[in-house]
PDB file of C-alpha atoms and ligand atoms in Angstrom:
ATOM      1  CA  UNK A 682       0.000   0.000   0.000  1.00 99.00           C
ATOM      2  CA  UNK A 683       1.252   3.717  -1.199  1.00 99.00           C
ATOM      3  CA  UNK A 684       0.803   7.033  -0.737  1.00 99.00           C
ATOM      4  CA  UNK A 685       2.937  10.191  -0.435  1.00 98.00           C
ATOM      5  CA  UNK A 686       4.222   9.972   3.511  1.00 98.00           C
ATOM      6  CA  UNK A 687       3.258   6.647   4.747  1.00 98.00           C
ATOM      7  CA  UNK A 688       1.846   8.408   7.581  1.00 98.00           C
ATOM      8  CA  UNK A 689      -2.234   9.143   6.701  1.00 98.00           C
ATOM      9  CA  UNK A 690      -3.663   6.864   4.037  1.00 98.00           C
ATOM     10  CA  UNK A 691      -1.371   4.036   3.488  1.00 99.00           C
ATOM     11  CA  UNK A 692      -1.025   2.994   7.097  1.00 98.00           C
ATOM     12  CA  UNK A 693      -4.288   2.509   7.521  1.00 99.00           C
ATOM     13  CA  UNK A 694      -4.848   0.538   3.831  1.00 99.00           C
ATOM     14  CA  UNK A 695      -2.333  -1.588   5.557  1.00 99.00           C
ATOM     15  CA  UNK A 696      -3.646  -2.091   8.940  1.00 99.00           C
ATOM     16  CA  UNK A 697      -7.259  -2.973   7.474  1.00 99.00           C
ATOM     17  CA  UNK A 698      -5.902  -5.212   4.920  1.00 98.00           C
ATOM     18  CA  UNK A 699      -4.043  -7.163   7.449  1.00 98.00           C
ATOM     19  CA  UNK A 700      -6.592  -7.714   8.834  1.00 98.00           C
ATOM     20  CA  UNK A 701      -9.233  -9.171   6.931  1.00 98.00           C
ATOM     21  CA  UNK A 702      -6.231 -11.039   5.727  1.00 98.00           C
ATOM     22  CA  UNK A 703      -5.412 -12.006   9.186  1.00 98.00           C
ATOM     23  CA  UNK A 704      -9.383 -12.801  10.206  1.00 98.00           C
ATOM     24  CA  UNK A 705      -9.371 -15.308   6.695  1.00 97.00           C
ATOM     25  CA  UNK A 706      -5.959 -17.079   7.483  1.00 97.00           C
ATOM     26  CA  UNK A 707      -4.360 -16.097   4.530  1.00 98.00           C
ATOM     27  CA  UNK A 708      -0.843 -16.392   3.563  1.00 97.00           C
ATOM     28  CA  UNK A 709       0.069 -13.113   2.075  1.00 98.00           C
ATOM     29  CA  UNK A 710       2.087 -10.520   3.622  1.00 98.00           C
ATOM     30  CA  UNK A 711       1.474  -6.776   3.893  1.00 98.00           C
ATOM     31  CA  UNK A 712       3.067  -3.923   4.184  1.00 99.00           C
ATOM     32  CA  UNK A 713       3.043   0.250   3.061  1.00 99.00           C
ATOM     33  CA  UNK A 714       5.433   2.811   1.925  1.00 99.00           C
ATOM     34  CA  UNK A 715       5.753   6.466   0.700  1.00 99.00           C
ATOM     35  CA  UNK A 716       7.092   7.461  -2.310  1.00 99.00           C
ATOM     36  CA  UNK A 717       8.416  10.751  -0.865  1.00 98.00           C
ATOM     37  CA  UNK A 718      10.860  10.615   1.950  1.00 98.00           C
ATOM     38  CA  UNK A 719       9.105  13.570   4.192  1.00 98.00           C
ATOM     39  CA  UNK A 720       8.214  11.059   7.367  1.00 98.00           C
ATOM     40  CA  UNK A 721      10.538   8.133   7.274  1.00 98.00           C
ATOM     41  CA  UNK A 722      10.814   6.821  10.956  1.00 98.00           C
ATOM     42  CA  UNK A 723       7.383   8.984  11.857  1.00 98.00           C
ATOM     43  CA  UNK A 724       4.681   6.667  13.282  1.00 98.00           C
ATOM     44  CA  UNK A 725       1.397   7.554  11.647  1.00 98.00           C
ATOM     45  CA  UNK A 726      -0.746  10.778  11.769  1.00 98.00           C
ATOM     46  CA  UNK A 727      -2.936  10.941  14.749  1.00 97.00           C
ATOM     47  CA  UNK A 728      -6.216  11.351  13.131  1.00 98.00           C
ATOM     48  CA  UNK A 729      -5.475   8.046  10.909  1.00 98.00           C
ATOM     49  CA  UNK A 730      -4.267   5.940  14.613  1.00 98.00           C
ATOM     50  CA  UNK A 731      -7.795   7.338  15.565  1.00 97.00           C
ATOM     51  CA  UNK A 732      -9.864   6.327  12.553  1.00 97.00           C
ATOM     52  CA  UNK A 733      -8.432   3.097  12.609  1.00 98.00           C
ATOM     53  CA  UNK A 734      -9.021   2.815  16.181  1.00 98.00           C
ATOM     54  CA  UNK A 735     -12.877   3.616  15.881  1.00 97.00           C
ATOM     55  CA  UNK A 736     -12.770   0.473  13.752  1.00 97.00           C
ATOM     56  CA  UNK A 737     -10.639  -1.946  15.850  1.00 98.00           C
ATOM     57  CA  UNK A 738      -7.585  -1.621  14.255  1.00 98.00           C
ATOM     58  CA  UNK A 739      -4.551  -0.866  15.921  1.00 98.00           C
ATOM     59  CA  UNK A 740      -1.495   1.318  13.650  1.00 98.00           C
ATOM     60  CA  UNK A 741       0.096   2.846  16.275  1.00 98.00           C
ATOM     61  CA  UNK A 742       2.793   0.967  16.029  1.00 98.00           C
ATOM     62  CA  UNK A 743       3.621   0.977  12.395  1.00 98.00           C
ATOM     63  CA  UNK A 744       6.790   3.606  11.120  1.00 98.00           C
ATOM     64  CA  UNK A 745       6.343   5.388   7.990  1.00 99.00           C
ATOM     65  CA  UNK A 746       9.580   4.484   5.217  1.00 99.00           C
ATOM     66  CA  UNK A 747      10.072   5.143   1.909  1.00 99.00           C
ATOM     67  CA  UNK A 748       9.155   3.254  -1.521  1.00 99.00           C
ATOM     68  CA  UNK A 749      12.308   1.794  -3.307  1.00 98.00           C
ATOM     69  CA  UNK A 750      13.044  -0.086  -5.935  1.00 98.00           C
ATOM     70  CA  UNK A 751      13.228  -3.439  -4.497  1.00 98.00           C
ATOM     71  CA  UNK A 752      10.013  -3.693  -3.484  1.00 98.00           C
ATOM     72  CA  UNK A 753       8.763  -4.425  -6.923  1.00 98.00           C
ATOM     73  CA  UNK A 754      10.976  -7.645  -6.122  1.00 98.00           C
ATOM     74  CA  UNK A 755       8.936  -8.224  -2.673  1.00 98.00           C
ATOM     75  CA  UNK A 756       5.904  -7.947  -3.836  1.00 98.00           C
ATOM     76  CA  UNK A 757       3.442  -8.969  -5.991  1.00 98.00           C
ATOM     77  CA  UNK A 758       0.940  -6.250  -5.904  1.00 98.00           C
ATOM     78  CA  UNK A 759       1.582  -2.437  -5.568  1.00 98.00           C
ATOM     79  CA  UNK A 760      -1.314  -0.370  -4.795  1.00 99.00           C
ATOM     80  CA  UNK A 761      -1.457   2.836  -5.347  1.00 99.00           C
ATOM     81  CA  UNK A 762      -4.020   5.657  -2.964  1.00 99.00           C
ATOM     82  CA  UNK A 763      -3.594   8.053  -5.837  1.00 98.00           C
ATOM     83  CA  UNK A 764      -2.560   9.101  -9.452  1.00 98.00           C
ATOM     84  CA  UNK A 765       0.235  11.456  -8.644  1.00 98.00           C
ATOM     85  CA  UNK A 766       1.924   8.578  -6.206  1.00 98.00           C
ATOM     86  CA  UNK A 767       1.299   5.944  -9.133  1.00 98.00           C
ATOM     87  CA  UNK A 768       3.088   8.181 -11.605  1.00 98.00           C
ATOM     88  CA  UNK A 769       5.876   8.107  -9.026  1.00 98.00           C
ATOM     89  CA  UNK A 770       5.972   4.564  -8.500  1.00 99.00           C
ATOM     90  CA  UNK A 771       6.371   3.937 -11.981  1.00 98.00           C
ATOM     91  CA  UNK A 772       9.088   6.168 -12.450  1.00 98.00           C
ATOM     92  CA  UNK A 773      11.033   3.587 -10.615  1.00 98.00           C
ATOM     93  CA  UNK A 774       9.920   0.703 -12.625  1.00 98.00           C
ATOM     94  CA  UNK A 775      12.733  -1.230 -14.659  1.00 98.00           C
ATOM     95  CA  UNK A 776      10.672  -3.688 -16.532  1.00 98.00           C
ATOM     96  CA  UNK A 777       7.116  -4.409 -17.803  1.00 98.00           C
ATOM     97  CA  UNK A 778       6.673  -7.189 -15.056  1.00 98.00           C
ATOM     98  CA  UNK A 779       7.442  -4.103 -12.521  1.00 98.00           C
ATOM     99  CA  UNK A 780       4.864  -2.490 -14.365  1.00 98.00           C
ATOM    100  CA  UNK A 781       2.161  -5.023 -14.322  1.00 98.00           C
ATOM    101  CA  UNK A 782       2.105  -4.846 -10.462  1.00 98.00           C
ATOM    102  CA  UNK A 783       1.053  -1.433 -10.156  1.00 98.00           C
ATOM    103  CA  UNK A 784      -2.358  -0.281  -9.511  1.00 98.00           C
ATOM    104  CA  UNK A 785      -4.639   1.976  -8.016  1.00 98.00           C
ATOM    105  CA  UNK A 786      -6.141   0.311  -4.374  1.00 99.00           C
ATOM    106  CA  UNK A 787      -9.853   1.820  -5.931  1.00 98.00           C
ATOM    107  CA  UNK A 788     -10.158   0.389  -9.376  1.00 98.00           C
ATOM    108  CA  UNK A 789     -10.859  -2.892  -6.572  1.00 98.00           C
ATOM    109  CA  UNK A 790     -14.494  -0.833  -5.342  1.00 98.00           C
ATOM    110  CA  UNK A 791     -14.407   1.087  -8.667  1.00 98.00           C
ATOM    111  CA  UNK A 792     -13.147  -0.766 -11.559  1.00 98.00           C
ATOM    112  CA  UNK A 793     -12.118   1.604 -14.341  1.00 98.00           C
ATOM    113  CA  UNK A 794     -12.901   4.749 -12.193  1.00 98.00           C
ATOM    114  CA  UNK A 795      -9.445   6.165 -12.037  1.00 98.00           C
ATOM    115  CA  UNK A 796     -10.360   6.804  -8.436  1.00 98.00           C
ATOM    116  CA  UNK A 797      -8.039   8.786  -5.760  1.00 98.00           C
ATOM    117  CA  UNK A 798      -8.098   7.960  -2.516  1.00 98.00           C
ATOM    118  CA  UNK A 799      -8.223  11.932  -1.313  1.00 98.00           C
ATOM    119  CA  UNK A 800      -5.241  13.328   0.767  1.00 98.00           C
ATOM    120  CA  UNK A 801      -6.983  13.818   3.891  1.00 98.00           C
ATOM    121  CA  UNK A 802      -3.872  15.290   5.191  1.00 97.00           C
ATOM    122  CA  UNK A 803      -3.896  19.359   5.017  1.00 96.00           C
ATOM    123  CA  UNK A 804      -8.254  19.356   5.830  1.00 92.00           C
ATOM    124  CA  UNK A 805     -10.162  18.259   9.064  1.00 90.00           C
ATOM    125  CA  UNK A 806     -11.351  14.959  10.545  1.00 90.00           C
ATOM    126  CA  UNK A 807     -13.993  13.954   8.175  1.00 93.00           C
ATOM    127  CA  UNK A 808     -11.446  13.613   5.857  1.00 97.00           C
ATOM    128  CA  UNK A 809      -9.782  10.894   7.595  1.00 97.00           C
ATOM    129  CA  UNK A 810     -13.190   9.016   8.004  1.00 96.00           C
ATOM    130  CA  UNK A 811     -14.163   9.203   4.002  1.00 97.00           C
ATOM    131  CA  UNK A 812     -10.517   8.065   3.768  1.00 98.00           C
ATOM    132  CA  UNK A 813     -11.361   4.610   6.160  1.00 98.00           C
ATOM    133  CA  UNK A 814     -14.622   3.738   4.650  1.00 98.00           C
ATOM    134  CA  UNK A 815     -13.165   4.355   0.622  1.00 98.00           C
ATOM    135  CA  UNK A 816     -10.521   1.980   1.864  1.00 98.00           C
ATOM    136  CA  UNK A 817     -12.144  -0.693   3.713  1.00 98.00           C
ATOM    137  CA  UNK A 818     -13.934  -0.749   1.168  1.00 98.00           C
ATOM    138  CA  UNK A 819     -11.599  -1.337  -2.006  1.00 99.00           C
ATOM    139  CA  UNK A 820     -10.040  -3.880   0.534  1.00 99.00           C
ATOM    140  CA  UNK A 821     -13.212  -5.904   0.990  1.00 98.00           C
ATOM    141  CA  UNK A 822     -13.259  -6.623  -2.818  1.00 98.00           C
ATOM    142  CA  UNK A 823      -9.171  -7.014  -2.744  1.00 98.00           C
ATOM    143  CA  UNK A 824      -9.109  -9.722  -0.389  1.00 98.00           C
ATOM    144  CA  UNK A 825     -11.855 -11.383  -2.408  1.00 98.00           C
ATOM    145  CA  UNK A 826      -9.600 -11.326  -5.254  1.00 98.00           C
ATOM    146  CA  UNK A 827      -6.809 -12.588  -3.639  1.00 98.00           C
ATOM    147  CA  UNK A 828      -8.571 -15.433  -2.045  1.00 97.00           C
ATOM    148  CA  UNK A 829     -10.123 -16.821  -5.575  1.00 96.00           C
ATOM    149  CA  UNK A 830      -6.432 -16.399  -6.697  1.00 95.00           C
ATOM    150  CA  UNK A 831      -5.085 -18.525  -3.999  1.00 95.00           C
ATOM    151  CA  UNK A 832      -7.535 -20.767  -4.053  1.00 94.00           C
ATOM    152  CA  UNK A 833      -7.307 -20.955  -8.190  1.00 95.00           C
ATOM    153  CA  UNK A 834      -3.875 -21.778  -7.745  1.00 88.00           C
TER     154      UNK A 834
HETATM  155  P1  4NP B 959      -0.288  10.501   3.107  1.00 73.60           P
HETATM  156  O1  4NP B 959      -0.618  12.027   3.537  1.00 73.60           O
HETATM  157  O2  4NP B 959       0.392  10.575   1.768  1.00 73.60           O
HETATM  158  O3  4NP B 959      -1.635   9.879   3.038  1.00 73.60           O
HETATM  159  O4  4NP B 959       0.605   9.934   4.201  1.00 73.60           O
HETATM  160  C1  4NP B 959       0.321  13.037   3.529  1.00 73.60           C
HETATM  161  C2  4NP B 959       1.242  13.136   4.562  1.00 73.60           C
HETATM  162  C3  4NP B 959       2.158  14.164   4.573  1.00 73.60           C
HETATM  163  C4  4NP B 959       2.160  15.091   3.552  1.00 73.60           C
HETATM  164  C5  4NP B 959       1.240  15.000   2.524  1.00 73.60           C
HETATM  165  C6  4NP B 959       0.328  13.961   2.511  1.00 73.60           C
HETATM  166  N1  4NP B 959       3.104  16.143   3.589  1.00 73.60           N
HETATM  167  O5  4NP B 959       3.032  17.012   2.679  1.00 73.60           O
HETATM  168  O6  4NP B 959       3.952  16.206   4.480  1.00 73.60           O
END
Protein backbone atom coordinates (compact mmCIF):
# COMPACT_ATOMS: atom_id res chain seq x y z
CA UNK A 1 0.00 0.00 0.00
CA UNK A 2 1.25 3.72 -1.20
CA UNK A 3 0.80 7.03 -0.74
CA UNK A 4 2.94 10.19 -0.43
CA UNK A 5 4.22 9.97 3.51
CA UNK A 6 3.26 6.65 4.75
CA UNK A 7 1.85 8.41 7.58
CA UNK A 8 -2.23 9.14 6.70
CA UNK A 9 -3.66 6.86 4.04
CA UNK A 10 -1.37 4.04 3.49
CA UNK A 11 -1.03 2.99 7.10
CA UNK A 12 -4.29 2.51 7.52
CA UNK A 13 -4.85 0.54 3.83
CA UNK A 14 -2.33 -1.59 5.56
CA UNK A 15 -3.65 -2.09 8.94
CA UNK A 16 -7.26 -2.97 7.47
CA UNK A 17 -5.90 -5.21 4.92
CA UNK A 18 -4.04 -7.16 7.45
CA UNK A 19 -6.59 -7.71 8.83
CA UNK A 20 -9.23 -9.17 6.93
CA UNK A 21 -6.23 -11.04 5.73
CA UNK A 22 -5.41 -12.01 9.19
CA UNK A 23 -9.38 -12.80 10.21
CA UNK A 24 -9.37 -15.31 6.69
CA UNK A 25 -5.96 -17.08 7.48
CA UNK A 26 -4.36 -16.10 4.53
CA UNK A 27 -0.84 -16.39 3.56
CA UNK A 28 0.07 -13.11 2.08
CA UNK A 29 2.09 -10.52 3.62
CA UNK A 30 1.47 -6.78 3.89
CA UNK A 31 3.07 -3.92 4.18
CA UNK A 32 3.04 0.25 3.06
CA UNK A 33 5.43 2.81 1.93
CA UNK A 34 5.75 6.47 0.70
CA UNK A 35 7.09 7.46 -2.31
CA UNK A 36 8.42 10.75 -0.86
CA UNK A 37 10.86 10.62 1.95
CA UNK A 38 9.10 13.57 4.19
CA UNK A 39 8.21 11.06 7.37
CA UNK A 40 10.54 8.13 7.27
CA UNK A 41 10.81 6.82 10.96
CA UNK A 42 7.38 8.98 11.86
CA UNK A 43 4.68 6.67 13.28
CA UNK A 44 1.40 7.55 11.65
CA UNK A 45 -0.75 10.78 11.77
CA UNK A 46 -2.94 10.94 14.75
CA UNK A 47 -6.22 11.35 13.13
CA UNK A 48 -5.47 8.05 10.91
CA UNK A 49 -4.27 5.94 14.61
CA UNK A 50 -7.79 7.34 15.57
CA UNK A 51 -9.86 6.33 12.55
CA UNK A 52 -8.43 3.10 12.61
CA UNK A 53 -9.02 2.82 16.18
CA UNK A 54 -12.88 3.62 15.88
CA UNK A 55 -12.77 0.47 13.75
CA UNK A 56 -10.64 -1.95 15.85
CA UNK A 57 -7.58 -1.62 14.25
CA UNK A 58 -4.55 -0.87 15.92
CA UNK A 59 -1.50 1.32 13.65
CA UNK A 60 0.10 2.85 16.28
CA UNK A 61 2.79 0.97 16.03
CA UNK A 62 3.62 0.98 12.39
CA UNK A 63 6.79 3.61 11.12
CA UNK A 64 6.34 5.39 7.99
CA UNK A 65 9.58 4.48 5.22
CA UNK A 66 10.07 5.14 1.91
CA UNK A 67 9.15 3.25 -1.52
CA UNK A 68 12.31 1.79 -3.31
CA UNK A 69 13.04 -0.09 -5.94
CA UNK A 70 13.23 -3.44 -4.50
CA UNK A 71 10.01 -3.69 -3.48
CA UNK A 72 8.76 -4.42 -6.92
CA UNK A 73 10.98 -7.64 -6.12
CA UNK A 74 8.94 -8.22 -2.67
CA UNK A 75 5.90 -7.95 -3.84
CA UNK A 76 3.44 -8.97 -5.99
CA UNK A 77 0.94 -6.25 -5.90
CA UNK A 78 1.58 -2.44 -5.57
CA UNK A 79 -1.31 -0.37 -4.79
CA UNK A 80 -1.46 2.84 -5.35
CA UNK A 81 -4.02 5.66 -2.96
CA UNK A 82 -3.59 8.05 -5.84
CA UNK A 83 -2.56 9.10 -9.45
CA UNK A 84 0.24 11.46 -8.64
CA UNK A 85 1.92 8.58 -6.21
CA UNK A 86 1.30 5.94 -9.13
CA UNK A 87 3.09 8.18 -11.60
CA UNK A 88 5.88 8.11 -9.03
CA UNK A 89 5.97 4.56 -8.50
CA UNK A 90 6.37 3.94 -11.98
CA UNK A 91 9.09 6.17 -12.45
CA UNK A 92 11.03 3.59 -10.61
CA UNK A 93 9.92 0.70 -12.62
CA UNK A 94 12.73 -1.23 -14.66
CA UNK A 95 10.67 -3.69 -16.53
CA UNK A 96 7.12 -4.41 -17.80
CA UNK A 97 6.67 -7.19 -15.06
CA UNK A 98 7.44 -4.10 -12.52
CA UNK A 99 4.86 -2.49 -14.37
CA UNK A 100 2.16 -5.02 -14.32
CA UNK A 101 2.10 -4.85 -10.46
CA UNK A 102 1.05 -1.43 -10.16
CA UNK A 103 -2.36 -0.28 -9.51
CA UNK A 104 -4.64 1.98 -8.02
CA UNK A 105 -6.14 0.31 -4.37
CA UNK A 106 -9.85 1.82 -5.93
CA UNK A 107 -10.16 0.39 -9.38
CA UNK A 108 -10.86 -2.89 -6.57
CA UNK A 109 -14.49 -0.83 -5.34
CA UNK A 110 -14.41 1.09 -8.67
CA UNK A 111 -13.15 -0.77 -11.56
CA UNK A 112 -12.12 1.60 -14.34
CA UNK A 113 -12.90 4.75 -12.19
CA UNK A 114 -9.44 6.16 -12.04
CA UNK A 115 -10.36 6.80 -8.44
CA UNK A 116 -8.04 8.79 -5.76
CA UNK A 117 -8.10 7.96 -2.52
CA UNK A 118 -8.22 11.93 -1.31
CA UNK A 119 -5.24 13.33 0.77
CA UNK A 120 -6.98 13.82 3.89
CA UNK A 121 -3.87 15.29 5.19
CA UNK A 122 -3.90 19.36 5.02
CA UNK A 123 -8.25 19.36 5.83
CA UNK A 124 -10.16 18.26 9.06
CA UNK A 125 -11.35 14.96 10.55
CA UNK A 126 -13.99 13.95 8.17
CA UNK A 127 -11.45 13.61 5.86
CA UNK A 128 -9.78 10.89 7.59
CA UNK A 129 -13.19 9.02 8.00
CA UNK A 130 -14.16 9.20 4.00
CA UNK A 131 -10.52 8.06 3.77
CA UNK A 132 -11.36 4.61 6.16
CA UNK A 133 -14.62 3.74 4.65
CA UNK A 134 -13.16 4.36 0.62
CA UNK A 135 -10.52 1.98 1.86
CA UNK A 136 -12.14 -0.69 3.71
CA UNK A 137 -13.93 -0.75 1.17
CA UNK A 138 -11.60 -1.34 -2.01
CA UNK A 139 -10.04 -3.88 0.53
CA UNK A 140 -13.21 -5.90 0.99
CA UNK A 141 -13.26 -6.62 -2.82
CA UNK A 142 -9.17 -7.01 -2.74
CA UNK A 143 -9.11 -9.72 -0.39
CA UNK A 144 -11.85 -11.38 -2.41
CA UNK A 145 -9.60 -11.33 -5.25
CA UNK A 146 -6.81 -12.59 -3.64
CA UNK A 147 -8.57 -15.43 -2.04
CA UNK A 148 -10.12 -16.82 -5.57
CA UNK A 149 -6.43 -16.40 -6.70
CA UNK A 150 -5.09 -18.52 -4.00
CA UNK A 151 -7.54 -20.77 -4.05
CA UNK A 152 -7.31 -20.96 -8.19
CA UNK A 153 -3.87 -21.78 -7.74
P1 LIG B 1 -0.29 10.50 3.11
O1 LIG B 1 -0.62 12.03 3.54
O2 LIG B 1 0.39 10.57 1.77
O3 LIG B 1 -1.64 9.88 3.04
O4 LIG B 1 0.60 9.93 4.20
C1 LIG B 1 0.32 13.04 3.53
C2 LIG B 1 1.24 13.14 4.56
C3 LIG B 1 2.16 14.16 4.57
C4 LIG B 1 2.16 15.09 3.55
C5 LIG B 1 1.24 15.00 2.52
C6 LIG B 1 0.33 13.96 2.51
N1 LIG B 1 3.10 16.14 3.59
O5 LIG B 1 3.03 17.01 2.68
O6 LIG B 1 3.95 16.21 4.48
Amino acid sequence: MVCLGNICRSPVAEGVLRSKIEKLNLPVEVDSAGTSNYHIGECPDRRSILSAHRNGIDISGFRARQFTVTDFDAFDLILSMDMRNLENILKLARNENDIRKVQLLLEYSHPGKKLNVPDPYFGGEEGFNTVFSLINNACDKLVENIKNQLQAS
